[in-house]
CSV table of C-alpha atoms in Angstrom, one decimal:
chain,number,residue,atom,x,y,z
A,26,UNK,CA,-16.9,0.2,12.0
A,27,UNK,CA,-16.5,-3.1,13.7
A,28,UNK,CA,-14.7,-3.4,17.0
A,29,UNK,CA,-11.8,-5.3,15.4
A,30,UNK,CA,-10.5,-4.4,12.0
A,31,UNK,CA,-10.2,-7.1,9.4
A,32,UNK,CA,-6.7,-7.7,8.2
A,33,UNK,CA,-5.8,-5.9,5.0
A,34,UNK,CA,-2.7,-8.0,4.5
A,35,UNK,CA,-2.6,-11.8,4.5
A,36,UNK,CA,-1.7,-12.9,8.1
A,37,UNK,CA,1.1,-15.3,7.4
A,38,UNK,CA,3.6,-15.1,10.2
A,39,UNK,CA,5.3,-18.5,10.1
A,40,UNK,CA,8.7,-16.9,9.3
A,41,UNK,CA,8.8,-15.0,12.5
A,42,UNK,CA,11.4,-16.6,14.8
A,43,UNK,CA,11.2,-16.5,18.6
A,44,UNK,CA,13.4,-18.5,20.9
A,45,UNK,CA,10.6,-18.8,23.5
A,46,UNK,CA,6.9,-18.4,24.0
A,47,UNK,CA,7.1,-15.0,25.7
A,48,UNK,CA,4.1,-12.9,25.7
A,49,UNK,CA,4.3,-10.5,22.7
A,50,UNK,CA,4.1,-6.8,22.6
A,51,UNK,CA,3.4,-5.5,19.0
A,52,UNK,CA,4.8,-2.0,18.4
A,53,UNK,CA,4.1,0.1,15.3
A,54,UNK,CA,6.2,3.2,14.5
A,55,UNK,CA,4.0,5.2,12.1
A,56,UNK,CA,6.5,7.8,10.7
A,57,UNK,CA,6.1,10.9,8.5
A,58,UNK,CA,8.6,10.8,5.7
A,59,UNK,CA,7.0,13.5,3.6
A,60,UNK,CA,9.1,16.3,1.9
A,61,UNK,CA,9.0,18.6,5.0
A,62,UNK,CA,11.1,16.0,6.8
A,63,UNK,CA,14.0,16.2,4.2
A,64,UNK,CA,17.5,17.1,5.4
A,65,UNK,CA,18.5,17.1,9.0
A,66,UNK,CA,15.1,15.8,10.3
A,67,UNK,CA,15.1,12.5,8.4
A,68,UNK,CA,18.9,12.1,9.1
A,69,UNK,CA,18.2,12.6,12.8
A,70,UNK,CA,15.3,10.0,12.6
A,71,UNK,CA,17.5,7.5,10.9
A,72,UNK,CA,20.3,7.9,13.4
A,73,UNK,CA,17.8,7.6,16.3
A,74,UNK,CA,16.4,4.4,14.8
A,75,UNK,CA,19.9,2.8,14.6
A,76,UNK,CA,20.7,3.7,18.2
A,77,UNK,CA,17.3,2.6,19.5
A,78,UNK,CA,17.7,-0.7,17.7
A,79,UNK,CA,21.0,-1.3,19.5
A,80,UNK,CA,19.3,-0.5,22.8
A,81,UNK,CA,16.4,-2.8,22.1
A,82,UNK,CA,18.9,-5.7,21.3
A,83,UNK,CA,20.6,-5.0,24.7
A,84,UNK,CA,17.4,-4.9,26.7
A,85,UNK,CA,16.7,-8.5,27.8
A,86,UNK,CA,13.2,-7.7,29.0
A,87,UNK,CA,12.1,-6.2,25.6
A,88,UNK,CA,14.3,-8.0,23.0
A,89,UNK,CA,12.3,-11.3,23.2
A,90,UNK,CA,8.8,-9.8,23.6
A,91,UNK,CA,8.5,-6.7,21.6
A,92,UNK,CA,7.7,-7.0,17.9
A,93,UNK,CA,8.4,-4.0,15.7
A,94,UNK,CA,6.7,-2.9,12.5
A,95,UNK,CA,7.3,0.4,10.7
A,96,UNK,CA,4.8,2.3,8.6
A,97,UNK,CA,5.8,5.3,6.7
A,98,UNK,CA,3.8,8.0,4.8
A,99,UNK,CA,5.6,10.1,2.2
A,100,UNK,CA,7.1,10.0,-1.3
A,101,UNK,CA,6.1,6.3,-1.9
A,102,UNK,CA,2.6,6.7,-0.5
A,103,UNK,CA,1.9,4.6,2.6
A,104,UNK,CA,4.3,1.6,3.1
A,105,UNK,CA,4.7,-1.1,5.7
A,106,UNK,CA,8.3,-2.1,6.3
A,107,UNK,CA,9.7,-5.5,7.6
A,108,UNK,CA,12.9,-4.2,9.2
A,109,UNK,CA,15.0,-2.5,6.5
A,110,UNK,CA,12.8,-3.7,3.5
A,111,UNK,CA,9.5,-2.1,2.4
A,112,UNK,CA,6.8,-4.7,1.7
A,113,UNK,CA,4.8,-4.7,-1.5
A,114,UNK,CA,1.1,-4.0,-1.0
A,115,UNK,CA,-0.6,-7.3,-0.2
A,116,UNK,CA,2.6,-9.1,0.4
A,117,UNK,CA,1.9,-12.4,2.3
A,118,UNK,CA,4.3,-11.6,5.1
A,119,UNK,CA,4.0,-9.8,8.4
A,120,UNK,CA,5.9,-6.5,8.9
A,121,UNK,CA,6.4,-7.4,12.6
A,122,UNK,CA,9.9,-8.4,13.4
A,123,UNK,CA,11.0,-9.7,16.9
A,124,UNK,CA,13.0,-6.9,18.5
A,125,UNK,CA,16.1,-9.0,18.8
A,126,UNK,CA,16.1,-9.5,15.1
A,127,UNK,CA,15.0,-6.0,14.1
A,128,UNK,CA,17.1,-3.9,11.7
A,129,UNK,CA,16.0,-0.4,11.1
A,130,UNK,CA,15.1,0.9,7.6
A,131,UNK,CA,17.1,3.8,6.0
A,132,UNK,CA,14.4,6.3,5.3
A,133,UNK,CA,14.2,9.1,2.8
A,134,UNK,CA,11.9,12.1,2.8
A,135,UNK,CA,9.7,13.2,-0.1
A,136,UNK,CA,6.1,13.6,-1.2
A,137,UNK,CA,2.9,14.2,0.7
A,138,UNK,CA,1.5,13.5,4.1
A,139,UNK,CA,-1.0,10.6,3.9
A,140,UNK,CA,-1.4,10.5,7.7
A,141,UNK,CA,-4.9,9.2,7.7
A,142,UNK,CA,-4.2,6.2,5.5
A,143,UNK,CA,-1.0,5.4,7.4
A,144,UNK,CA,-2.7,5.4,10.7
A,145,UNK,CA,-5.5,3.2,9.3
A,146,UNK,CA,-2.9,0.7,8.0
A,147,UNK,CA,-1.2,0.7,11.4
A,148,UNK,CA,-4.5,-0.1,13.1
A,149,UNK,CA,-5.2,-2.9,10.6
A,150,UNK,CA,-1.7,-4.4,11.1
A,151,UNK,CA,-2.2,-4.4,14.9
A,152,UNK,CA,-5.6,-6.1,14.6
A,153,UNK,CA,-4.2,-8.7,12.2
A,154,UNK,CA,-1.3,-9.5,14.4
A,155,UNK,CA,-3.4,-9.9,17.5
A,156,UNK,CA,-5.7,-12.2,15.6
A,157,UNK,CA,-2.7,-14.3,14.5
A,158,UNK,CA,-1.3,-14.5,18.0
A,159,UNK,CA,-4.7,-15.6,19.4
A,160,UNK,CA,-5.0,-18.3,16.6
A,161,UNK,CA,-1.5,-19.5,17.6
A,162,UNK,CA,-2.5,-19.7,21.3
A,163,UNK,CA,-0.1,-16.9,22.2
A,164,UNK,CA,-0.8,-14.1,24.6
A,165,UNK,CA,0.1,-10.4,24.0
A,166,UNK,CA,0.4,-7.2,25.9
A,167,UNK,CA,-1.6,-4.1,24.9
A,168,UNK,CA,0.0,-3.0,21.5
A,169,UNK,CA,1.4,0.4,21.0
A,170,UNK,CA,1.2,2.7,17.9
A,171,UNK,CA,3.4,5.8,17.8
A,172,UNK,CA,2.4,8.3,15.2
A,173,UNK,CA,5.1,11.0,14.5
A,174,UNK,CA,4.6,13.9,12.1
A,175,UNK,CA,5.6,17.5,11.5
A,176,UNK,CA,2.6,18.5,9.4
A,177,UNK,CA,-1.1,18.3,8.6
A,178,UNK,CA,-2.8,15.3,6.8
A,179,UNK,CA,-3.0,15.7,3.1
A,180,UNK,CA,-4.6,13.8,0.2
A,181,UNK,CA,-2.6,12.3,-2.6
A,182,UNK,CA,-2.2,15.6,-4.4
A,183,UNK,CA,-0.7,17.4,-1.3
A,184,UNK,CA,-3.8,19.3,-0.4
A,185,UNK,CA,-4.9,19.5,3.2
A,186,UNK,CA,-7.7,17.1,4.0
A,187,UNK,CA,-10.2,16.5,6.8
A,188,UNK,CA,-10.3,12.7,6.1
A,189,UNK,CA,-8.8,12.1,9.5
A,190,UNK,CA,-12.1,12.9,11.1
A,191,UNK,CA,-13.3,9.5,10.1
A,192,UNK,CA,-10.8,7.9,12.4
A,193,UNK,CA,-11.9,9.7,15.6
A,194,UNK,CA,-14.9,7.6,16.5
A,195,UNK,CA,-13.1,4.3,15.8
A,196,UNK,CA,-10.1,5.5,17.9
A,197,UNK,CA,-12.3,6.5,20.8
A,198,UNK,CA,-13.8,3.0,20.8
A,199,UNK,CA,-10.4,1.3,20.5
A,200,UNK,CA,-9.1,3.3,23.4
A,201,UNK,CA,-12.1,2.5,25.5
A,202,UNK,CA,-11.7,-1.2,24.8
A,203,UNK,CA,-8.0,-0.9,25.5
A,204,UNK,CA,-7.1,-2.6,22.2
A,205,UNK,CA,-3.9,-0.6,21.7
A,206,UNK,CA,-2.3,2.6,23.1
A,207,UNK,CA,-1.9,5.4,20.6
A,208,UNK,CA,0.8,8.1,20.9
A,209,UNK,CA,0.6,11.1,18.5
A,210,UNK,CA,3.7,13.2,18.5
A,211,UNK,CA,4.1,16.5,16.6
A,212,UNK,CA,7.7,17.6,15.9
A,213,UNK,CA,9.6,20.4,14.2
A,214,UNK,CA,7.5,23.2,13.0
A,215,UNK,CA,4.1,21.6,13.4
A,216,UNK,CA,1.4,24.2,13.5
A,217,UNK,CA,-1.4,24.9,16.0
A,218,UNK,CA,-3.8,23.2,13.6
A,219,UNK,CA,-1.6,20.2,13.3
A,220,UNK,CA,-1.5,19.9,17.1
A,221,UNK,CA,-5.3,20.0,17.2
A,222,UNK,CA,-5.4,17.1,14.8
A,223,UNK,CA,-3.1,15.0,17.1
A,224,UNK,CA,-5.1,16.0,20.2
A,225,UNK,CA,-8.3,14.8,18.5
A,226,UNK,CA,-6.6,11.5,17.4
A,227,UNK,CA,-4.9,10.8,20.8
A,228,UNK,CA,-6.5,12.8,23.6
A,229,UNK,CA,-4.4,11.3,26.3
A,230,UNK,CA,-1.0,10.8,24.7
A,231,UNK,CA,-0.4,13.7,22.3
A,232,UNK,CA,2.6,16.1,22.3
A,233,UNK,CA,4.0,19.0,20.4
A,234,UNK,CA,7.8,18.9,20.7
A,235,UNK,CA,10.3,21.5,19.6
A,236,UNK,CA,12.9,20.2,17.2
A,237,UNK,CA,13.3,16.5,16.4
A,238,UNK,CA,14.1,14.6,19.6
A,239,UNK,CA,13.6,11.2,18.0
A,240,UNK,CA,16.1,9.4,20.3
A,241,UNK,CA,14.2,10.6,23.4
A,242,UNK,CA,10.9,9.7,21.8
A,243,UNK,CA,12.0,6.1,21.0
A,244,UNK,CA,13.4,5.7,24.5
A,245,UNK,CA,10.0,6.8,25.8
A,246,UNK,CA,8.3,4.1,23.7
A,247,UNK,CA,10.7,1.5,25.2
A,248,UNK,CA,9.9,2.8,28.7
A,249,UNK,CA,6.2,2.5,27.9
A,250,UNK,CA,6.7,-1.1,26.7
A,251,UNK,CA,8.6,-2.0,29.9
A,252,UNK,CA,5.7,-0.5,31.9
A,253,UNK,CA,3.2,-2.6,29.9
A,254,UNK,CA,5.1,-5.7,30.7
A,255,UNK,CA,4.9,-4.9,34.4
A,256,UNK,CA,1.2,-4.4,34.3
A,257,UNK,CA,1.5,-0.7,35.2
A,258,UNK,CA,-1.6,1.4,35.7
A,259,UNK,CA,-2.6,4.3,33.5
A,260,UNK,CA,-1.0,6.8,35.8
A,261,UNK,CA,2.4,5.3,35.1
A,262,UNK,CA,2.1,5.7,31.4
A,263,UNK,CA,0.8,9.3,31.8
A,264,UNK,CA,3.8,10.1,34.0
A,265,UNK,CA,6.2,8.6,31.5
A,266,UNK,CA,4.6,10.6,28.7
A,267,UNK,CA,4.4,13.8,30.7
A,268,UNK,CA,8.1,13.7,31.5
A,269,UNK,CA,8.9,13.0,27.9
A,270,UNK,CA,7.0,16.1,26.9
A,271,UNK,CA,9.0,18.2,29.3
A,272,UNK,CA,12.2,16.4,28.3
A,273,UNK,CA,12.8,14.9,31.7
A,274,UNK,CA,13.1,11.2,31.1
A,275,UNK,CA,11.1,9.4,33.8
A,276,UNK,CA,12.7,6.1,32.8
A,277,UNK,CA,16.1,7.3,33.9
A,278,UNK,CA,15.0,8.7,37.3
């Protein structure tokens, strides 16, 4: 696989509005919306997205640099969202929305866990957005992808699959080249095997968290984005993540 993924969606970003030429920080939330997330888990996630959006809008440092895209995998297959609206496959519009303009989607939970395909789409979207920013003469910070799931990857029929193995070499290369930072978070009742998958995908930033602490998770992503803006070293990101895993928010200390 090539070092930069070719865009799978047309890269037309003219409708994105920024009030300045701030260096951009693309952030993709890759969220499990399969049937196991139904009920309180998806309700908790939706509430956390609303609160996090409010906090993003209030954060001067992030609101005009972070660009948010949402990718979901569940009842409607794999979907990219532009704020509250899902995009049709191949739609000639970017899913990335400036943080100060971002509105969260209202997510439902159903269907199977197409984790492999969702992570591939997230990687493609990041590569496409970076290419567009370069073509526009704009700089960007190292993008972030946050994968959140409570289960194992499945195929379209709901059967467990090892298709995720094909991502591991590419992800290793992407991390070595520092093209983006991948977080892989297991929540709820994720199994030992599910945790092993996340550890293989994101050896440095993987976690198995009891319950569904989505608000803390999203705050951690904001803290990581702030650290990225400040040019922090790897040890800072590792500290932020370690303290998230133990539910001691480093960004509030």
